[in-house]
């Protein structure tokens, strides 16, 4: 396949053409069993979007949720997962509505999006103006940058439990080079097989954690005292806020669909599936090990080394590589647009242009190797605005006038057919996340983060590693 054609096929055409193109593509799909290329590479259906959302939502955070349960307690952990999961699904729905509104308006102006991927900051610019564009761009890029950093940290943390002959910092160097190969994946349109495999890998890991914990049984003298401190409680809560805030790439996933209008409820359905992975696994590990998890942010560290654990570690490593690509691809697009390479047809040239994006991610992962605490800090300071507050405010401001509501491309959903009710829910989300997520969560997560810096230092060589066993002195000869 020629690089030019590959690049062109990675972009969805005009919204007006979407129905027609979708029918053609779906007709091609019926014959795609004869074509490995189409089967593995060309993803744009609702199923592809579902796999992308579910796969991207629960990656390394699956391993830190037991740690959060040890801070929150079992009941709060489960309730907050359901609460933030539904809240995240709602704001993902708002983002999809705003995307359709933006694209519909541009369609009326005969704007073409051929060879151009629409991004969230462009939606904000088109609907609300340049100031909103700047805010959206700043928060979204910073969040995705640290989201990529977290995946890299997780790779080093996980592989250490298979091979501890190298320290975690050295593994970070190695996996940084491996993850840099994601520059060759043109867009979310080309993540079909990766999303499918990624979700399968996470599903295995989640059920391994559940079964292995119950098989292991409760540790001797296990205690379940959480919640005990406010700082720990809100740190755990913001990690769950982060868990269900993975829809910073919603617009890019929608743009890769043949029929973006079908996206509206996909994120909710993906979240319901994710509940079947996160709630049983986190509950089981916390039941087995209790308060001991407070000093072990990676659930793998609690379970004995077996071939099943090694398989779970390897599968999570592959999945984290995929999720790194998910988080980094929107950054690649932004960088391409900044340097004027976004319209370039050659995949190799685009890959070369994207490489500078990986360097700061690599560097930050080496500076802050705090697997677990960094999730909460990113959740409080970045996710709270990027995927909860900004979409809610943007939706309210876009439809603040009666004429905008009357001419809306997407009316209120069937289950909530009232603009007033939508405004009430959006206002609640803004206030709740601003006060609880950003306010209390920011205080708690940064307090915990600073504690990790004070304890382990920046550029920590091997975060939360067991100290080496001192050599046994030979017995004196008489």
XYZ file of N, CA and C in Angstrom, residues 128-328:
603
model
N -16.960 28.594 20.452
C -16.889 29.594 21.523
C -15.794 30.646 21.340
N -14.888 30.460 20.396
C -13.886 31.489 20.144
C -12.476 31.128 20.575
N -11.514 32.008 20.283
C -10.090 31.701 20.482
C -9.659 31.521 21.931
N -10.306 32.208 22.870
C -9.908 32.045 24.273
C -10.201 30.634 24.758
N -11.354 30.102 24.378
C -11.688 28.737 24.739
C -10.772 27.754 24.035
N -10.389 28.086 22.829
C -9.433 27.241 22.103
C -8.125 27.141 22.885
N -7.631 28.288 23.371
C -6.360 28.309 24.106
C -6.456 27.497 25.393
N -7.566 27.661 26.115
C -7.750 26.912 27.372
C -7.838 25.416 27.087
N -8.648 25.053 26.094
C -8.804 23.637 25.746
C -7.504 23.010 25.287
N -6.759 23.748 24.487
C -5.489 23.238 23.972
C -4.488 23.020 25.109
N -4.419 23.986 26.026
C -3.460 23.897 27.132
C -3.768 22.695 28.032
N -5.008 22.578 28.457
C -5.373 21.482 29.368
C -5.288 20.123 28.668
N -5.807 20.051 27.453
C -5.844 18.767 26.757
C -4.436 18.241 26.475
N -3.584 19.117 25.971
C -2.217 18.681 25.633
C -1.428 18.301 26.882
N -1.585 19.082 27.948
C -0.854 18.778 29.182
C -1.325 17.454 29.771
N -2.646 17.229 29.740
C -3.180 15.972 30.249
C -2.679 14.786 29.425
N -2.741 14.905 28.111
C -2.302 13.805 27.256
C -0.794 13.568 27.384
N -0.055 14.645 27.590
C 1.386 14.512 27.806
C 1.657 13.671 29.047
N 1.004 14.022 30.167
C 1.231 13.267 31.397
C 0.547 11.902 31.358
N -0.525 11.789 30.572
C -1.119 10.467 30.369
C -0.144 9.516 29.706
N 0.604 10.028 28.745
C 1.643 9.224 28.086
C 2.784 8.913 29.043
N 3.140 9.894 29.876
C 4.185 9.694 30.881
C 3.798 8.552 31.824
N 2.537 8.540 32.246
C 2.063 7.510 33.180
C 2.158 6.125 32.551
N 1.833 6.007 31.264
C 1.929 4.690 30.606
C 3.380 4.207 30.575
N 4.297 5.136 30.356
C 5.714 4.779 30.303
C 6.213 4.346 31.683
N 5.797 5.074 32.716
C 6.152 4.704 34.088
C 5.598 3.318 34.414
N 4.365 3.069 33.983
C 3.723 1.779 34.261
C 4.469 0.630 33.594
N 4.966 0.857 32.381
C 5.737 -0.190 31.692
C 6.948 -0.608 32.521
N 7.684 0.388 33.008
C 8.882 0.095 33.800
C 8.518 -0.576 35.120
N 7.415 -0.112 35.731
C 6.996 -0.681 37.004
C 6.600 -2.146 36.848
N 5.913 -2.465 35.753
C 5.416 -3.837 35.566
C 6.524 -4.820 35.192
N 7.369 -4.443 34.250
C 8.395 -5.387 33.776
C 9.360 -5.743 34.900
N 9.490 -4.852 35.877
C 10.387 -5.104 37.000
C 9.982 -6.362 37.771
N 8.677 -6.690 37.746
C 8.207 -7.860 38.491
C 8.465 -9.168 37.745
N 8.947 -9.065 36.518
C 9.404 -10.242 35.781
C 10.923 -10.319 35.801
N 11.557 -9.171 35.588
C 13.017 -9.129 35.517
C 13.516 -7.956 36.358
N 14.006 -8.248 37.563
C 14.492 -7.182 38.445
C 16.007 -7.025 38.394
N 16.607 -7.614 37.367
C 18.062 -7.430 37.225
C 18.389 -6.013 36.764
N 17.422 -5.369 36.112
C 17.580 -3.964 35.749
C 16.655 -3.137 36.635
N 17.076 -1.938 37.006
C 16.214 -1.083 37.826
C 15.129 -0.454 36.950
N 14.135 0.158 37.594
C 12.988 0.698 36.867
C 13.370 1.859 35.950
N 14.369 2.640 36.346
C 14.767 3.759 35.492
C 15.355 3.261 34.184
N 16.153 2.201 34.249
C 16.719 1.627 33.023
C 15.613 1.072 32.136
N 14.626 0.426 32.746
C 13.491 -0.073 31.962
C 12.728 1.070 31.310
N 12.674 2.224 31.979
C 12.004 3.392 31.393
C 12.716 3.838 30.125
N 14.055 3.842 30.153
C 14.815 4.172 28.935
C 14.437 3.222 27.794
N 14.391 1.944 28.106
C 14.144 0.920 27.078
C 12.741 1.054 26.504
N 11.742 1.192 27.386
C 10.359 1.266 26.898
C 10.044 2.606 26.243
N 10.787 3.644 26.612
C 10.622 4.915 25.908
C 10.964 4.766 24.435
N 12.028 4.028 24.162
C 12.413 3.779 22.772
C 11.372 2.914 22.059
N 10.835 1.918 22.771
C 9.814 1.048 22.162
C 8.537 1.826 21.842
N 8.096 2.649 22.786
C 6.847 3.400 22.591
C 6.971 4.464 21.502
N 8.188 4.873 21.213
C 8.392 5.866 20.154
C 7.942 5.345 18.789
N 7.830 4.030 18.641
C 7.400 3.470 17.355
C 5.938 3.789 17.041
N 5.167 4.297 18.016
C 3.769 4.673 17.742
C 3.671 5.825 16.754
N 4.775 6.488 16.466
C 4.740 7.584 15.485
C 4.339 7.085 14.097
N 4.443 5.784 13.859
C 4.122 5.237 12.542
C 2.638 4.908 12.363
N 1.831 5.016 13.434
C 0.397 4.752 13.310
C -0.299 6.061 12.945
N -0.887 6.154 11.740
C -1.381 7.453 11.245
C -2.451 8.098 12.127
N -3.509 7.346 12.485
C -4.601 7.937 13.261
C -5.377 6.842 13.976
N -6.435 7.233 14.689
C -7.258 6.262 15.399
C -7.998 5.332 14.440
N -8.095 5.739 13.211
C -8.700 4.890 12.181
C -7.919 3.586 12.033
N -6.651 3.610 12.430
C -5.761 2.472 12.199
C -5.451 1.671 13.462
N -6.286 1.845 14.496
C -6.068 1.134 15.755
C -6.988 -0.074 15.917
N -7.614 -0.514 14.843
C -8.628 -1.570 14.952
C -8.127 -2.793 15.722
N -7.108 -3.448 15.226
C -6.655 -4.696 15.843
C -6.045 -4.423 17.211
N -5.402 -3.253 17.371
C -4.758 -2.925 18.646
C -5.787 -2.724 19.746
N -6.895 -2.045 19.414
C -7.938 -1.822 20.416
C -8.557 -3.144 20.856
N -8.800 -4.022 19.887
C -9.388 -5.325 20.180
C -8.459 -6.137 21.093
N -7.181 -6.201 20.724
C -6.218 -6.956 21.528
C -6.027 -6.319 22.902
N -5.979 -4.994 22.939
C -5.765 -4.291 24.201
C -6.845 -4.597 25.218
N -8.098 -4.608 24.772
C -9.183 -4.887 25.698
C -9.144 -6.342 26.165
N -8.780 -7.248 25.273
C -8.641 -8.652 25.660
C -7.556 -8.830 26.709
N -6.445 -8.105 26.545
C -5.340 -8.195 27.498
C -5.737 -7.651 28.869
N -6.459 -6.536 28.878
C -6.898 -5.959 30.147
C -7.906 -6.868 30.837
N -8.777 -7.480 30.047
C -9.775 -8.391 30.615
C -9.084 -9.568 31.298
N -8.067 -10.120 30.646
C -7.319 -11.226 31.263
C -6.690 -10.764 32.581
N -6.045 -9.605 32.553
C -5.351 -9.115 33.747
C -6.316 -8.879 34.899
N -7.472 -8.281 34.597
C -8.452 -7.997 35.646
C -8.934 -9.284 36.310
N -9.222 -10.298 35.509
C -9.732 -11.539 36.088
C -8.611 -12.365 36.716
N -7.380 -12.164 36.229
C -6.248 -12.795 36.918
C -6.126 -12.223 38.333
N -6.195 -10.884 38.463
C -6.090 -10.251 39.783
C -7.190 -10.751 40.713
N -8.399 -10.878 40.165
C -9.540 -11.313 40.978
C -9.352 -12.756 41.461
N -9.085 -13.641 40.523
C -8.969 -15.073 40.858
C -7.740 -15.339 41.725
N -6.609 -14.706 41.372
C -5.378 -14.927 42.133
C -5.526 -14.440 43.577
N -6.247 -13.340 43.779
C -6.444 -12.812 45.132
C -7.291 -13.757 45.973
N -8.365 -14.248 45.388
C -9.219 -15.183 46.132
C -8.501 -16.517 46.374
N -7.711 -16.943 45.407
C -6.947 -18.185 45.566
C -5.897 -18.032 46.666
N -5.252 -16.885 46.690
C -4.237 -16.598 47.706
C -4.857 -16.551 49.093
N -6.064 -15.979 49.159
C -6.713 -15.819 50.462
C -6.213 -14.581 51.182
N -6.794 -14.295 52.322
C -6.394 -13.103 53.064
C -5.030 -13.301 53.707
N -4.205 -12.269 53.604
C -2.869 -12.313 54.206
C -2.992 -12.418 55.726
N -1.972 -12.980 56.330
C -1.964 -13.147 57.788
C -2.027 -11.773 58.458
N -2.980 -11.612 59.364
C -3.111 -10.358 60.098
C -3.629 -9.199 59.278
N -4.305 -9.478 58.171
C -4.783 -8.411 57.294
C -5.777 -7.511 58.026
N -5.684 -6.206 57.760
C -6.622 -5.234 58.337
C -7.184 -4.374 57.216
N -8.400 -3.889 57.411
C -9.067 -3.015 56.441
C -9.565 -1.779 57.187
N -8.670 -0.872 57.470
C -9.005 0.259 58.332
C -9.453 1.503 57.574
N -9.314 1.519 56.237
C -9.671 2.725 55.468
C -11.180 2.981 55.552
N -11.572 4.273 55.507
C -10.705 5.451 55.400
C -10.243 5.941 56.776
N -9.006 6.391 56.827
C -8.453 6.853 58.104
C -8.038 8.322 58.064
N -7.577 8.797 56.911
C -7.108 10.181 56.804
C -7.745 10.842 55.585
N -8.093 12.106 55.730
C -8.697 12.842 54.619
C -7.762 12.925 53.415
N -6.477 13.115 53.682
C -5.534 13.265 52.580
C -5.481 11.985 51.748
N -5.551 10.835 52.412
C -5.548 9.567 51.685
C -6.877 9.348 50.976
N -7.971 9.734 51.627
C -9.300 9.531 51.043
C -9.432 10.287 49.725
N -9.063 11.553 49.728
C -9.222 12.358 48.508
C -8.174 12.009 47.452
N -7.021 11.494 47.884
C -6.041 11.004 46.906
C -6.606 9.813 46.146
N -7.214 8.876 46.888
C -7.829 7.726 46.241
C -8.990 8.119 45.344
N -9.784 9.093 45.801
C -10.941 9.539 45.015
C -10.508 10.157 43.691
N -9.418 10.914 43.706
C -8.982 11.553 42.460
C -8.364 10.542 41.495
N -7.824 9.439 42.009
C -7.352 8.386 41.103
C -8.530 7.765 40.352
N -9.676 7.633 41.036
C -10.866 7.111 40.369
C -11.432 8.156 39.408
N -11.356 9.428 39.774
C -11.717 10.506 38.847
C -10.882 10.395 37.578
N -9.592 10.125 37.756
C -8.676 9.947 36.617
C -9.051 8.712 35.804
N -9.432 7.621 36.494
C -9.754 6.368 35.813
C -10.829 6.558 34.762
N -11.882 7.294 35.112
C -13.015 7.451 34.199
C -12.970 8.788 33.464
N -11.769 9.353 33.379
C -11.586 10.598 32.626
C -10.738 10.389 31.396
N -10.835 9.189 30.819
C -9.987 8.869 29.665
C -10.545 9.322 28.339
N -11.565 10.210 28.372
C -12.174 10.608 27.103
C -11.626 11.930 26.569
N -10.352 12.197 26.843
C -9.712 13.368 26.234
C -9.468 13.141 24.744
N -9.613 11.895 24.286
C -9.403 11.592 22.863
C -10.729 11.290 22.167
N -11.846 11.687 22.786
C -13.166 11.391 22.229
C -13.330 11.943 20.820
N -12.943 13.190 20.610
C -13.144 13.825 19.307
C -12.359 13.096 18.219
N -11.121 12.709 18.546
C -10.313 12.001 17.542
C -10.901 10.637 17.206
N -11.443 9.939 18.229
C -12.080 8.642 17.984
C -13.333 8.830 17.131
N -14.132 9.859 17.432
C -15.333 10.136 16.633
C -14.981 10.451 15.190
N -13.937 11.238 15.024
C -13.557 11.660 13.672
C -13.111 10.464 12.836
N -12.632 9.409 13.504
C -12.200 8.212 12.784
C -13.373 7.300 12.421
N -14.579 7.639 12.904
C -15.746 6.807 12.611
C -16.345 7.155 11.253
N -16.938 6.130 10.604
C -17.640 6.378 9.353
C -18.942 7.127 9.605
N -19.562 6.866 10.749
C -20.802 7.553 11.127
C -20.656 8.084 12.551
N -20.069 9.263 12.734
C -19.819 9.795 14.079
C -21.087 9.969 14.913
N -22.251 10.119 14.247
C -23.503 10.298 14.992
C -23.802 9.105 15.893
N -23.234 7.939 15.594
C -23.505 6.734 16.380
C -22.730 6.691 17.697
N -21.856 7.682 17.904
C -20.967 7.608 19.068
C -21.674 7.907 20.376
N -22.779 8.598 20.372
C -23.365 9.226 21.570
C -23.362 8.358 22.824
N -23.760 7.092 22.696
C -23.881 6.246 23.882
C -22.776 5.186 23.967
N -21.841 5.251 23.041
C -20.790 4.229 23.007
C -19.934 4.272 24.273
N -19.611 5.477 24.734
C -18.743 5.595 25.911
C -19.431 5.028 27.148
N -20.739 5.243 27.264
C -21.485 4.689 28.395
C -21.446 3.166 28.373
N -21.673 2.582 27.212
C -21.655 1.122 27.092
C -20.254 0.584 27.397
N -19.229 1.306 26.950
C -17.853 0.902 27.261
C -17.603 0.959 28.767
N -18.114 2.006 29.419
C -17.927 2.163 30.860
C -18.596 1.025 31.632
N -19.783 0.621 31.201
C -20.479 -0.487 31.873
C -19.650 -1.764 31.802
N -18.988 -1.988 30.661
C -18.112 -3.165 30.562
C -16.897 -3.014 31.476
N -16.353 -1.809 31.515
C -15.172 -1.562 32.345
C -15.476 -1.828 33.818
N -16.708 -1.526 34.254
C -17.093 -1.832 35.638
C -16.889 -3.308 35.964
N -17.136 -4.183 34.992
C -16.990 -5.629 35.241
C -15.529 -6.025 35.418
N -14.609 -5.135 35.054
C -13.178 -5.406 35.223
C -12.633 -4.748 36.488
N -12.993 -3.487 36.693
C -12.366 -2.716 37.773
C -12.924 -3.043 39.152
N -14.235 -3.196 39.265
C -14.828 -3.402 40.593
C -14.455 -4.762 41.186
N -14.609 -5.889 40.455
C -14.212 -7.179 41.061
C -12.727 -7.272 41.385
N -11.863 -6.788 40.476
C -10.418 -6.930 40.691
C -9.941 -6.085 41.865
N -10.358 -4.816 41.921
C -9.923 -3.941 43.018
C -10.465 -4.451 44.356
N -11.711 -4.916 44.368
C -12.312 -5.412 45.602
C -11.605 -6.669 46.097
N -11.275 -7.569 45.170
C -10.636 -8.831 45.555
C -9.232 -8.611 46.111
N -8.453 -7.765 45.441
C -7.081 -7.507 45.905
C -7.106 -6.805 47.258
N -8.013 -5.855 47.419
C -8.122 -5.156 48.707
C -8.578 -6.108 49.809
N -9.509 -7.013 49.503
C -9.960 -8.010 50.479
C -8.800 -8.890 50.941
N -7.924 -9.248 49.996
C -6.828 -10.168 50.320
C -5.702 -9.495 51.096
N -5.395 -8.234 50.772
C -4.181 -7.623 51.333
C -4.423 -6.381 52.182
N -5.606 -5.775 52.102
C -5.979 -4.690 52.992
C -5.012 -3.530 53.045
N -4.682 -3.108 54.267
C -3.875 -1.894 54.462
C -2.447 -2.022 53.938
N -2.004 -3.235 53.698
C -0.653 -3.423 53.170
C -0.493 -2.742 51.809
N -1.606 -2.561 51.100
C -1.577 -1.930 49.775
C -1.191 -0.449 49.842
N -1.288 0.157 51.021
C -0.936 1.578 51.141
C 0.509 1.840 50.739
N 1.360 0.841 50.861
C 2.766 0.993 50.477
C 3.114 0.230 49.199
N 2.072 -0.206 48.483
C 2.292 -0.942 47.232
C 1.260 -0.476 46.204
N 1.634 0.512 45.403
C 0.671 1.094 44.469
C 0.412 0.208 43.257
N 1.268 -0.789 43.019
C 1.086 -1.703 41.895
C 0.606 -3.058 42.429
N -0.583 -3.476 42.018
C -1.175 -4.711 42.551
C -0.328 -5.942 42.261
N 0.458 -5.913 41.169
C 1.303 -7.062 40.840
C 2.295 -7.376 41.959
N 2.713 -6.340 42.688
C 3.740 -6.535 43.714
C 3.234 -7.374 44.886
N 1.923 -7.515 45.013
C 1.365 -8.245 46.147
C 1.193 -9.735 45.866
N 1.172 -10.110 44.621
C 0.849 -11.492 44.261
C 2.106 -12.293 43.969
N 2.115 -13.582 44.303
C 3.319 -14.400 44.094
C 3.632 -14.568 42.610
N 4.909 -14.725 42.324
C 5.347 -14.887 40.941
C 4.929 -16.272 40.430
N 4.101 -16.281 39.399
C 3.669 -17.516 38.737
C 3.651 -17.251 37.237
N 3.433 -18.301 36.475
C 3.365 -18.096 35.022
C 2.131 -17.273 34.642
N 1.077 -17.354 35.467
C -0.124 -16.568 35.185
C 0.130 -15.082 35.438
N 0.884 -14.789 36.517
C 1.218 -13.385 36.767
C 2.147 -12.859 35.689
N 3.132 -13.651 35.289
C 4.042 -13.218 34.222
C 3.278 -12.940 32.935
N 2.282 -13.800 32.635
C 1.465 -13.580 31.430
C 0.701 -12.263 31.540
N 0.131 -11.988 32.735
C -0.610 -10.741 32.941
C 0.304 -9.523 32.788
N 1.525 -9.624 33.325
C 2.483 -8.521 33.204
C 2.816 -8.255 31.744
N 3.093 -9.302 30.984
C 3.454 -9.142 29.577
C 2.288 -8.553 28.778
N 1.078 -9.048 29.043
C -0.091 -8.524 28.331
C -0.339 -7.057 28.676
N -0.138 -6.693 29.941
C -0.309 -5.290 30.311
C 0.753 -4.405 29.680
N 1.951 -4.931 29.539
C 3.009 -4.159 28.865
C 2.609 -3.843 27.423
N 2.092 -4.844 26.732
C 1.659 -4.622 25.347
C 0.513 -3.617 25.317
N -0.415 -3.775 26.260
C -1.555 -2.859 26.287
C -1.123 -1.439 26.616
N -0.138 -1.292 27.490
C 0.336 0.051 27.818
C 1.027 0.706 26.625
N 1.670 -0.097 25.795
C 2.225 0.418 24.545
C 1.093 0.968 23.675
N -0.019 0.225 23.599
C -1.171 0.665 22.803
C -1.762 1.946 23.385
N -1.925 1.978 24.709
C -2.520 3.152 25.355
C -1.601 4.362 25.244
N -0.303 4.128 25.244
C 0.643 5.219 24.992
C 0.340 5.842 23.635
N 0.106 4.998 22.641
C -0.239 5.502 21.311
C -1.538 6.281 21.320
N -2.542 5.789 22.075
C -3.817 6.496 22.172
C -3.620 7.898 22.738
N -2.838 8.006 23.798
C -2.636 9.301 24.451
C -1.758 10.219 23.617
N -0.814 9.635 22.901
C 0.162 10.444 22.173
C -0.326 10.895 20.795
